[in-house]
mmCIF file of C-alpha atoms in Angstrom:
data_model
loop_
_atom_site.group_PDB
_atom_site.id
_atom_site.type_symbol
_atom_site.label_atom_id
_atom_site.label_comp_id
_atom_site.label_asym_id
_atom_site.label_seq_id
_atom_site.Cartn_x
_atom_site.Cartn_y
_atom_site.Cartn_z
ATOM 1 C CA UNK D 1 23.257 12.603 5.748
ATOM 2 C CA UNK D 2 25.906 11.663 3.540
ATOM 3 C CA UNK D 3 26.920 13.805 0.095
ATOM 4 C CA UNK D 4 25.094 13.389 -3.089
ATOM 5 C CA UNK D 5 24.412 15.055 -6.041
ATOM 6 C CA UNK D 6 21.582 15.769 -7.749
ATOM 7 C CA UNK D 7 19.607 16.699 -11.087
ATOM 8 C CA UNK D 8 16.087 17.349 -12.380
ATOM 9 C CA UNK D 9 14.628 16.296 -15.120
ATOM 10 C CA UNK D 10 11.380 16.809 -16.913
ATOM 11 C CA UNK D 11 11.279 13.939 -19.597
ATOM 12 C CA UNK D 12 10.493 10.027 -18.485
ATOM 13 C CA UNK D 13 13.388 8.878 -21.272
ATOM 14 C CA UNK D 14 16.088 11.707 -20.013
ATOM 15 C CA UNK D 15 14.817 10.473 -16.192
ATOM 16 C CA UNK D 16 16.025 7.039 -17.286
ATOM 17 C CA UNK D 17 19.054 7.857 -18.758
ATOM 18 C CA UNK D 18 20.663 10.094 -15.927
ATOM 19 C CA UNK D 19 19.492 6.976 -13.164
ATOM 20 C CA UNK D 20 21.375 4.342 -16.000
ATOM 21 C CA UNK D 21 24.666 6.854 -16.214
ATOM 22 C CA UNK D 22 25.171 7.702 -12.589
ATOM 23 C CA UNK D 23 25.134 4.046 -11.608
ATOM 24 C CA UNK D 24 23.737 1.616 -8.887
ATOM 25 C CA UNK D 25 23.857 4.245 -5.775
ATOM 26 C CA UNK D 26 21.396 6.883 -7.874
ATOM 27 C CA UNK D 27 17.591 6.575 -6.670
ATOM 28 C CA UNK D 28 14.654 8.468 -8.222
ATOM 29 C CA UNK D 29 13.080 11.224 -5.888
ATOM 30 C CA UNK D 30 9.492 12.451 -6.203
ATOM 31 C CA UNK D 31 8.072 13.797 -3.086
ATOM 32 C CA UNK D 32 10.618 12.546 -1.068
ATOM 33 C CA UNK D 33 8.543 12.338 2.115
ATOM 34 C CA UNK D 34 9.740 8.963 3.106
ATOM 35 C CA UNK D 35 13.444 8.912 1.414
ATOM 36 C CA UNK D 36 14.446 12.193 2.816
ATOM 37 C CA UNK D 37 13.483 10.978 6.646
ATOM 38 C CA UNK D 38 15.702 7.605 5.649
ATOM 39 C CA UNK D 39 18.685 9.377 4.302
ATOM 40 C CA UNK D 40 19.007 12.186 6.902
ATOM 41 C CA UNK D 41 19.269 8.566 9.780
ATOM 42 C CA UNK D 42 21.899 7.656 6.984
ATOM 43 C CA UNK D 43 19.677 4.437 6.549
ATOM 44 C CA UNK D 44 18.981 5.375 2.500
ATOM 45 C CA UNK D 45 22.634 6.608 1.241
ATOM 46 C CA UNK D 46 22.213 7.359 -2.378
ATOM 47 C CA UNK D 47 24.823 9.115 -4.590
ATOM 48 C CA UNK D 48 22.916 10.768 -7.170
ATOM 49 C CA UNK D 49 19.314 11.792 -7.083
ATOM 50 C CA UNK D 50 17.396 12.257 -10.019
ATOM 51 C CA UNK D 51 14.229 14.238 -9.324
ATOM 52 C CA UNK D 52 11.171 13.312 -11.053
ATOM 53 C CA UNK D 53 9.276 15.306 -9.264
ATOM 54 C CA UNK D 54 8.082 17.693 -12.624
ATOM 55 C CA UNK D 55 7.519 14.678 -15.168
ATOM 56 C CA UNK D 56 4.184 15.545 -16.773
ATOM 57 C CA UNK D 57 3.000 12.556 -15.112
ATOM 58 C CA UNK D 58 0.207 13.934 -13.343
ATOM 59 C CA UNK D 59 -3.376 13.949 -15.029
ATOM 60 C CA UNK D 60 -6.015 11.773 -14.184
ATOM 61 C CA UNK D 61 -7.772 10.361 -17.158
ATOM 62 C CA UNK D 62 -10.487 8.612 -17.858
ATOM 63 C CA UNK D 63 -9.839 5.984 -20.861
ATOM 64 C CA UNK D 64 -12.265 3.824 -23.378
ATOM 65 C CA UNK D 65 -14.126 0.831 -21.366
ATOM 66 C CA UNK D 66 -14.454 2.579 -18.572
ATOM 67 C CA UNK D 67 -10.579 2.380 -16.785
ATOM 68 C CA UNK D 68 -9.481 5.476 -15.208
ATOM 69 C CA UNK D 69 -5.189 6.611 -15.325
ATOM 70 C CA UNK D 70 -3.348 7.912 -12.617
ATOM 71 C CA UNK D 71 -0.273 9.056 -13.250
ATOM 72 C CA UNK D 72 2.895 8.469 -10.796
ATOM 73 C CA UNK D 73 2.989 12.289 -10.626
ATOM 74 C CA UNK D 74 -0.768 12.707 -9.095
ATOM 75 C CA UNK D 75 -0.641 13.850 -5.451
ATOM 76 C CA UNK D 76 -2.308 12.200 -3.107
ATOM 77 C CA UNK D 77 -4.178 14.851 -2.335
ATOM 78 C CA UNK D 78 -5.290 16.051 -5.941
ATOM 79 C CA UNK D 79 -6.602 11.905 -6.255
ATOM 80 C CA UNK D 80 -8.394 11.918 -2.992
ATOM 81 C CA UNK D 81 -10.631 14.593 -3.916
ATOM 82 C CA UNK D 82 -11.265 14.286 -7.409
ATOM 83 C CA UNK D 83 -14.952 14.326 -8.057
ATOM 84 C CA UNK D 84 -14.491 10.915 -10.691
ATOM 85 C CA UNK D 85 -12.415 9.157 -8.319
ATOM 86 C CA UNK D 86 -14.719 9.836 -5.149
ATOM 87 C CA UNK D 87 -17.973 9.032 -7.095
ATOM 88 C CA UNK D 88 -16.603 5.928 -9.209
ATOM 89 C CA UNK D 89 -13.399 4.524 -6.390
ATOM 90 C CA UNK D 90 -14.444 5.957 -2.859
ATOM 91 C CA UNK D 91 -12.329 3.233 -1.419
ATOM 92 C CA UNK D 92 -9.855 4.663 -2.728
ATOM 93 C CA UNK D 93 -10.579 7.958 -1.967
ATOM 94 C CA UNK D 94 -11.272 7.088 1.742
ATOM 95 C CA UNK D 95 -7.981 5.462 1.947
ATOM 96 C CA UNK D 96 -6.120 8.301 0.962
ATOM 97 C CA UNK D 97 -7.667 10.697 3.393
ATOM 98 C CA UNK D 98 -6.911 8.112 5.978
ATOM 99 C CA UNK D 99 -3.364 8.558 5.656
ATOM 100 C CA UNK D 100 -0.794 10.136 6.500
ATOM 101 C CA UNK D 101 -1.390 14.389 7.201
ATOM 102 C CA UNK D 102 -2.498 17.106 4.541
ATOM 103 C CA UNK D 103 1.030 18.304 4.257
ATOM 104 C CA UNK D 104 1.923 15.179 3.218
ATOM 105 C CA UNK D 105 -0.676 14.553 0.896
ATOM 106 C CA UNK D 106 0.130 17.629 -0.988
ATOM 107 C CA UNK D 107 3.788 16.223 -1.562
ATOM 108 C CA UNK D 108 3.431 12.575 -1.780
ATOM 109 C CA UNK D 109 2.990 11.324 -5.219
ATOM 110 C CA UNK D 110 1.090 7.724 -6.439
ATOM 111 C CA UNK D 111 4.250 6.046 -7.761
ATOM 112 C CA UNK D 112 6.302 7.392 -4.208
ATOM 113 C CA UNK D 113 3.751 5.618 -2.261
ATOM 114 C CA UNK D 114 3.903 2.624 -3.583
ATOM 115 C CA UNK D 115 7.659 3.152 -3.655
ATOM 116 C CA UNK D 116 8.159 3.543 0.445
ATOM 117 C CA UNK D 117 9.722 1.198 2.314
ATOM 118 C CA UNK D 118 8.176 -1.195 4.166
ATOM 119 C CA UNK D 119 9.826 -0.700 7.838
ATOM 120 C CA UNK D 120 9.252 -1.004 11.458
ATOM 121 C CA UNK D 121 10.771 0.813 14.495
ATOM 122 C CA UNK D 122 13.667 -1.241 14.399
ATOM 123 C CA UNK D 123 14.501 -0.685 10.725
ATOM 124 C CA UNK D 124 14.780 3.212 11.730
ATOM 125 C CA UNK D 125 17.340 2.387 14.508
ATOM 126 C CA UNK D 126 20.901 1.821 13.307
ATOM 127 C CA UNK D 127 22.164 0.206 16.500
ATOM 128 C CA UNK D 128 19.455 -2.766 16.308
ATOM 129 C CA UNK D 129 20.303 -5.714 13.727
ATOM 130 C CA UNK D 130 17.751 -5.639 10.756
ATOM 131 C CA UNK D 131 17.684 -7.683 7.502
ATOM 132 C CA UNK D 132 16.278 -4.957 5.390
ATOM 133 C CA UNK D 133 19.149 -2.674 6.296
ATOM 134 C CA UNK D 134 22.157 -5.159 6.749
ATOM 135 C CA UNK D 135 20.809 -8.444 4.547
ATOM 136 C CA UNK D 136 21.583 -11.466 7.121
ATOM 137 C CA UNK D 137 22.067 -9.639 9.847
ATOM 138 C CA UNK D 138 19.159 -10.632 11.731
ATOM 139 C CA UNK D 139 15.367 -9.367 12.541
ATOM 140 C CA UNK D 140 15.266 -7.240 16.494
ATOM 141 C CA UNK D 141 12.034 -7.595 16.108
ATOM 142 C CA UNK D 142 11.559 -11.233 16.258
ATOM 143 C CA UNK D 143 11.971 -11.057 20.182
ATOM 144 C CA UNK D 144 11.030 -7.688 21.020
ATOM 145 C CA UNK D 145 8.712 -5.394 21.041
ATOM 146 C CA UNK D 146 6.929 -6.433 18.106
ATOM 147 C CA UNK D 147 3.058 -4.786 19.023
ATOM 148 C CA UNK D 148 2.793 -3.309 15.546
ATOM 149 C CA UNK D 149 4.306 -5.798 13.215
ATOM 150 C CA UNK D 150 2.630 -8.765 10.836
ATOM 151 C CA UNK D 151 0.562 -11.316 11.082
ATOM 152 C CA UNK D 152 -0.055 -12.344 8.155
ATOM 153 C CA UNK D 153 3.050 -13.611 5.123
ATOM 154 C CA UNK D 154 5.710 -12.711 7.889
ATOM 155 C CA UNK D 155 8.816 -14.943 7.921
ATOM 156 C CA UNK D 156 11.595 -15.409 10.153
ATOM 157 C CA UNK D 157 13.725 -12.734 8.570
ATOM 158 C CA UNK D 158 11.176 -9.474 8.690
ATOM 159 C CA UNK D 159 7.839 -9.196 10.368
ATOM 160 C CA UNK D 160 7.594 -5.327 9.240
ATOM 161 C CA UNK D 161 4.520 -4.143 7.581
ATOM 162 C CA UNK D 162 3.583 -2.535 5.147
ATOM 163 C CA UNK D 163 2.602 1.269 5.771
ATOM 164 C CA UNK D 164 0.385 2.348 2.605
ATOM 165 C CA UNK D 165 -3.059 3.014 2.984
ATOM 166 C CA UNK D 166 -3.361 3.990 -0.637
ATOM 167 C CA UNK D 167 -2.172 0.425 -1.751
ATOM 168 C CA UNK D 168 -4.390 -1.516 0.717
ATOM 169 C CA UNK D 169 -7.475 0.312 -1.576
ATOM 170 C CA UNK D 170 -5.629 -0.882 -5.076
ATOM 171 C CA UNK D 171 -5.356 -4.078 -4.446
ATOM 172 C CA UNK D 172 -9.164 -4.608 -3.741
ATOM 173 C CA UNK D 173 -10.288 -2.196 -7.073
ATOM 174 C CA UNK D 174 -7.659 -4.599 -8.992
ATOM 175 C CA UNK D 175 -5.576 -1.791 -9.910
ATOM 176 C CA UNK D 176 -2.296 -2.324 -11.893
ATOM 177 C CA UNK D 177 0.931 -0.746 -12.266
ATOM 178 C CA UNK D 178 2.736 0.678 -15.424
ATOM 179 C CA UNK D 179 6.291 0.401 -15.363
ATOM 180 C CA UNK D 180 8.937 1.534 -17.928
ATOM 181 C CA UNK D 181 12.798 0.550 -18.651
ATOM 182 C CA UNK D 182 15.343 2.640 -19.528
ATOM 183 C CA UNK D 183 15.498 0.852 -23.129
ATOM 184 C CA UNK D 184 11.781 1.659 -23.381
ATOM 185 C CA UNK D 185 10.173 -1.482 -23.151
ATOM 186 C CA UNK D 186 6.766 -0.734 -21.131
ATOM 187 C CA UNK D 187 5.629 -3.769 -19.062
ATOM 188 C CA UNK D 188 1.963 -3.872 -16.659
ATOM 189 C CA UNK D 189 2.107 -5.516 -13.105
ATOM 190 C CA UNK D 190 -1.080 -6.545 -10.893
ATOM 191 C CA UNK D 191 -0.382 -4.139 -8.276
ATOM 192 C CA UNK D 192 -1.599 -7.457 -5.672
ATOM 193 C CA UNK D 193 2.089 -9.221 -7.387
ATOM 194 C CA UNK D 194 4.055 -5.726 -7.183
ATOM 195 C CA UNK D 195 4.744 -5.861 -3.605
ATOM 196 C CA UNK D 196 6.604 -8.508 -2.291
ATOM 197 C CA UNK D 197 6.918 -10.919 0.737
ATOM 198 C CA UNK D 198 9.872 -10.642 2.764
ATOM 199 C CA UNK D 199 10.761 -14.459 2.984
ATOM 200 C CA UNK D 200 14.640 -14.979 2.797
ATOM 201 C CA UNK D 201 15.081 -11.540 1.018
ATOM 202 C CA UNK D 202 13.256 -8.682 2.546
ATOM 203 C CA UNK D 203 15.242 -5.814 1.686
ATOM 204 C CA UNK D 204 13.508 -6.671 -2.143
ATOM 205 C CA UNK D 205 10.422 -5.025 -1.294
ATOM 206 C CA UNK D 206 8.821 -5.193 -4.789
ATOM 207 C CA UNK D 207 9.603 -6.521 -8.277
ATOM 208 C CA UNK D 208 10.820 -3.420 -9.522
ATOM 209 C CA UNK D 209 13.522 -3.976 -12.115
ATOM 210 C CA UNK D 210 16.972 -2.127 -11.646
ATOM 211 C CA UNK D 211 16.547 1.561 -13.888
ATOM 212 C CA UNK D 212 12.331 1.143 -13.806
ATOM 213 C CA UNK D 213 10.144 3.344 -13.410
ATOM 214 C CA UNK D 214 6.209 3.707 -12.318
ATOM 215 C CA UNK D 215 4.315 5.360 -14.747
ATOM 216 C CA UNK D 216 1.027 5.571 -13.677
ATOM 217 C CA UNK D 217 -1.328 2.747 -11.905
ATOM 218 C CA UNK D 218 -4.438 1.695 -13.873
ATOM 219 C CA UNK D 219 -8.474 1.142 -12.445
ATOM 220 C CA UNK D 220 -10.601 -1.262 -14.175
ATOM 221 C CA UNK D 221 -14.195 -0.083 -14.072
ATOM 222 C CA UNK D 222 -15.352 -0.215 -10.740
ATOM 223 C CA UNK D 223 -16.691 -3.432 -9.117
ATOM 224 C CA UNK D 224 -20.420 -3.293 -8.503
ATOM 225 C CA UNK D 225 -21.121 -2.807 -4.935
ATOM 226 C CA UNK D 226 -20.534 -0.498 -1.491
ATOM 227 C CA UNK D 227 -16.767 0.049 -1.692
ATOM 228 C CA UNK D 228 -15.726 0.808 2.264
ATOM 229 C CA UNK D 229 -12.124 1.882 4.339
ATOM 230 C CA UNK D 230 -11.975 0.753 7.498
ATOM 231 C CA UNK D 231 -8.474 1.970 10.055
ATOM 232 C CA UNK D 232 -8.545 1.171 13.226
ATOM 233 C CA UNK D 233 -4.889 3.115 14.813
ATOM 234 C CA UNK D 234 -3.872 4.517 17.851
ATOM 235 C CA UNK D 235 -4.675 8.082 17.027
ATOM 236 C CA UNK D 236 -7.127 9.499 15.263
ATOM 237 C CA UNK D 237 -5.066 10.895 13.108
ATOM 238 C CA UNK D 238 -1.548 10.659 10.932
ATOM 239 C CA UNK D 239 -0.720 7.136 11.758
ATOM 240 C CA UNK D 240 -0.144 4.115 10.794
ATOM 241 C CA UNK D 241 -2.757 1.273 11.094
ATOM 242 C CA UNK D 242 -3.385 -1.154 13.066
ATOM 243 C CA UNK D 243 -5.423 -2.628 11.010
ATOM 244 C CA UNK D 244 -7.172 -1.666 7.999
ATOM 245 C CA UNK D 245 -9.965 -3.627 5.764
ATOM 246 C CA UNK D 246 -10.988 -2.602 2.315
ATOM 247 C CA UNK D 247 -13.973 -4.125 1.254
ATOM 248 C CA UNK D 248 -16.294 -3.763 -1.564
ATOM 249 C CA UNK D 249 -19.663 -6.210 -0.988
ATOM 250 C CA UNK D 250 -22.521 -6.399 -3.659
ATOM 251 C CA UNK D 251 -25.505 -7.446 -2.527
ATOM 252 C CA UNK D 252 -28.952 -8.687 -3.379
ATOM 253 C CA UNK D 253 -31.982 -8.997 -1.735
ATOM 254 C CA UNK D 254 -30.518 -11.094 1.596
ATOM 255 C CA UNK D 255 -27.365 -12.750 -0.386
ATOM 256 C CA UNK D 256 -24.327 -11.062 -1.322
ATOM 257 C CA UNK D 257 -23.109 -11.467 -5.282
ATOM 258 C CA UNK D 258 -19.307 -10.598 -5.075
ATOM 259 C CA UNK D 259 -17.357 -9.187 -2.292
ATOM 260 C CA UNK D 260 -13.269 -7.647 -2.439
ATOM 261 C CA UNK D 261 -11.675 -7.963 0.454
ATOM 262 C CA UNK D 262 -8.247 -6.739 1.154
ATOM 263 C CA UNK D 263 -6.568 -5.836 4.676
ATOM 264 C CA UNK D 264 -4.137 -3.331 5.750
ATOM 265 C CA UNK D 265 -1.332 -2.937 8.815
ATOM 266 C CA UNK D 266 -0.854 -6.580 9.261
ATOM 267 C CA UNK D 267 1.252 -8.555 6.285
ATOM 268 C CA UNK D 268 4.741 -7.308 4.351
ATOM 269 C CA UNK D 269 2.559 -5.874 1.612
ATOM 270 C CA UNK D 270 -1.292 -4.957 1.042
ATOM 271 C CA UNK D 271 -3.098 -8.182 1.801
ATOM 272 C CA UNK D 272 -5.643 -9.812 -0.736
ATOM 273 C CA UNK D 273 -7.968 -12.079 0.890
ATOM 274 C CA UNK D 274 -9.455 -14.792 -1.687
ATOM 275 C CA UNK D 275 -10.796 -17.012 0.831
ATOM 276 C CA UNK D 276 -12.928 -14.376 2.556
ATOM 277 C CA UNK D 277 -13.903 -13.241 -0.800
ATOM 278 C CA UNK D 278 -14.427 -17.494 -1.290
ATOM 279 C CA UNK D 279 -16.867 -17.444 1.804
ATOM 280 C CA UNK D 280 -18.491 -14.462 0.812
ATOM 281 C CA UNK D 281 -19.872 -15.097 -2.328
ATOM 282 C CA UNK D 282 -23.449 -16.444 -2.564
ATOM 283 C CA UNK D 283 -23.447 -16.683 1.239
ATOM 284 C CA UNK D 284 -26.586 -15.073 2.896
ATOM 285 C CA UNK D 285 -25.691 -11.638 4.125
ATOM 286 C CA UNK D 286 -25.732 -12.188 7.892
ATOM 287 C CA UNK D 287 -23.263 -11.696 11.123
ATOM 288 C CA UNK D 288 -22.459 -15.710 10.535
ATOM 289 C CA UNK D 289 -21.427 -14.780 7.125
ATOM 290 C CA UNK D 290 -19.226 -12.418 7.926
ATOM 291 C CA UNK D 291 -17.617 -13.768 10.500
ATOM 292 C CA UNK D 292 -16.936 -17.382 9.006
ATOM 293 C CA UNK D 293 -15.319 -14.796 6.101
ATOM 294 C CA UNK D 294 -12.999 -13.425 8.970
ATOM 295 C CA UNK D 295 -12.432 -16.574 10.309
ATOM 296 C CA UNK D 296 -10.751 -17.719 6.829
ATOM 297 C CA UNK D 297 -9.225 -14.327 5.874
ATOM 298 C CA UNK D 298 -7.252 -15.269 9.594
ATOM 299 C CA UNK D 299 -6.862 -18.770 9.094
ATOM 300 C CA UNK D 300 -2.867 -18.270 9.015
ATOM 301 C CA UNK D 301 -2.400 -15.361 11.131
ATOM 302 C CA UNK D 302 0.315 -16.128 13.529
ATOM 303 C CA UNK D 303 1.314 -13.377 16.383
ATOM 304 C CA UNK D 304 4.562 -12.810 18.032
ATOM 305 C CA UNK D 305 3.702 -11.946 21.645
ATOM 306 C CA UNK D 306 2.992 -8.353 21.704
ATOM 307 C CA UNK D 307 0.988 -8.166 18.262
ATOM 308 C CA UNK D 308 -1.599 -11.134 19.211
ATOM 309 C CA UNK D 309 -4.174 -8.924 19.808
ATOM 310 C CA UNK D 310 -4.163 -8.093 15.974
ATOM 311 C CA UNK D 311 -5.891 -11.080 15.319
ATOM 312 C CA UNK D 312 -8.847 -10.362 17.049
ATOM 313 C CA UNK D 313 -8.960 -7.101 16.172
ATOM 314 C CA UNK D 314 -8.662 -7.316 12.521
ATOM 315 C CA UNK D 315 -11.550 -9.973 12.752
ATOM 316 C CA UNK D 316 -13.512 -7.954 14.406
ATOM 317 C CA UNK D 317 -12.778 -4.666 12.019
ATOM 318 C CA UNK D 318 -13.323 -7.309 8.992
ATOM 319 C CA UNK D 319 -16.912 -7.964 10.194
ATOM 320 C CA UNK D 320 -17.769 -4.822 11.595
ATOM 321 C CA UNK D 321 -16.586 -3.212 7.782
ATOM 322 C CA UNK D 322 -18.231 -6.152 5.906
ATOM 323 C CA UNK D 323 -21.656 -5.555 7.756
ATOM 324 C CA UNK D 324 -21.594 -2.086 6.924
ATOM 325 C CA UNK D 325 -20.878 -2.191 3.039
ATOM 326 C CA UNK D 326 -23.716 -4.595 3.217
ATOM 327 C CA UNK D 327 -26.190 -2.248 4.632
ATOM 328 C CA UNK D 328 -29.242 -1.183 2.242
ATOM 329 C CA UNK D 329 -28.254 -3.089 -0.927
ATOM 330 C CA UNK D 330 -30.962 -4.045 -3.101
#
């Protein structure tokens, strides 16, 4: 780990201010869970942390129309298990508790979720060539053991994924993000545009402005219909997935009225799905269905070898997940 220094702060303006003054090698530090594993490889090397860790960023509101506030400070934990949250957004609730271990829960913060990197095995190993670490340097990857890697938006210069279940849940609810400058101008991002695909530049993992900051990420009212998170790993338990589906299906009688679909552990970034949702919509609510939905959510899934059996299996966890939010609607 190389030297840095550090400070705390406890005010979002004074947090912007000491990242702006110590220069382009500070980094914000909230939990830390991910950052401090990537600086003690020497792979993150800041110069200055600034720890937001005690910004009264925390509370989970509820606000008029029926949107609910969580702010970059809420843990994990404290989100996964609040009754409004699990009654109103169990997706997102389910996702949480599908992640990562309770330790980390209990550190890990909304906004530092979002925030960690999107990596593979190879990013994590200094003697391999990777584009995120060394832009141009090439993707180890791309010809070897890849069994764990994307799908889905890859392109020839990253095929990492992306590692949050949390996010995977967002994107389906149609969450956004609320970011803040240093010269306090306050902007709102769809948290489906926040992440971002790796084409030529994957080391730019979101569009995060130089000296932002998350705020706090933003749930409409929740979509009608059985909101369901499916993770299909290795273990049963802190690991990263496979494959994961979110899905949120509203159904009548024998036809389904609106569906979300969004998938996990197999694209750069939490993966929307508009032409499942397409297929979905007004179709009859049967295995055919379904399937035809998975069949277009993998329409452009291309594997690498080792990570072929993704497609597959993430069709088969779409469907399976799909049928199930289904069940019993009236």
């Amino acid at each position: 780990m190389k030297p840095f220094t550090y400070q705390r702060t406890t005010d979002a303006t004074a947090a912007l201010a000491a990242l702006a003054a110590a220069g382009p090698g500070a980094k914000f530090i909230s939990g830390g869970t991910n950052l401090l594993d990537l600086m003690k490889l020497d792979i993150e090397q800041p110069t200055h942390l600034v720890d937001i860790s005690r910004l009264p960023m925390a509370a989970i509101e509820e606000r008029p129309g029926g949107e609910m506030r969580i702010g970059a400070q809420a843990r994990n934990s404290d989100v996964a298990v609040d009754d409004r949250i699990r009654a109103r957004y169990p997706l997102l609730s389910q996702a949480l508790l599908a992640g990562a271990s309770t330790q980390l829960r209990n550190m890990a913060s909304t906004g530092g979720n979002l925030m960690q990197r999107t990596r593979c095995g190879y990013f994590y190993d200094t003697t391999t060539p990777c584009n995120k670490r060394t832009p141009g340097a090439g993707c180890a990857a791309m010809d070897g053991f890849n069994r764990s890697h994307a799908i889905l938006g890859a392109s020839d210069a990253c095929i990492a994924t992306n590692p949050s279940d949390m996010a995977v849940a967002l994107v389906a609810l149609g969450a956004r993000v609320e970011l803040l400058s240093s010269g306090g101008n306050a902007r709102n991002v769809p948290l489906v545009d926040f992440h971002l695909l790796p084409e030529t530049t994957p080391h730019i993992e979101t569009v995060l402005a130089p000296g932002e900051l998350i705020t706090a990420v933003v749930l409409p009212p929740p979509p009608q219909g059985r909101q369901l998170y499916r993770k299909v790993r290795d273990r049963a338990s802190y690991e990263f997935a496979l494959v994961s589906v979110a899905a949120i299906v509203a159904r009548q009688n024998s036809h389904i009225l609106d569906a979300r679909v969004a998938l996990g552990g197999v694209a750069h970034k939490p993966w929307r799905s508009l032409e499942a949702e397409a297929v979905l919509r007004g179709r009859p609510a049967t295995m055919e269905t379904y399937e035809a939905a998975a069949d277009a959510a993998l329409a452009r899934a291309v594997g690498r070898g080792h990570n072929d059996f993704k497609i597959p299996l993430a069709k088969r966890t779409l469907v399976d997940t799909l049928a199930r939010a289904a069940q019993e609607q009236t």
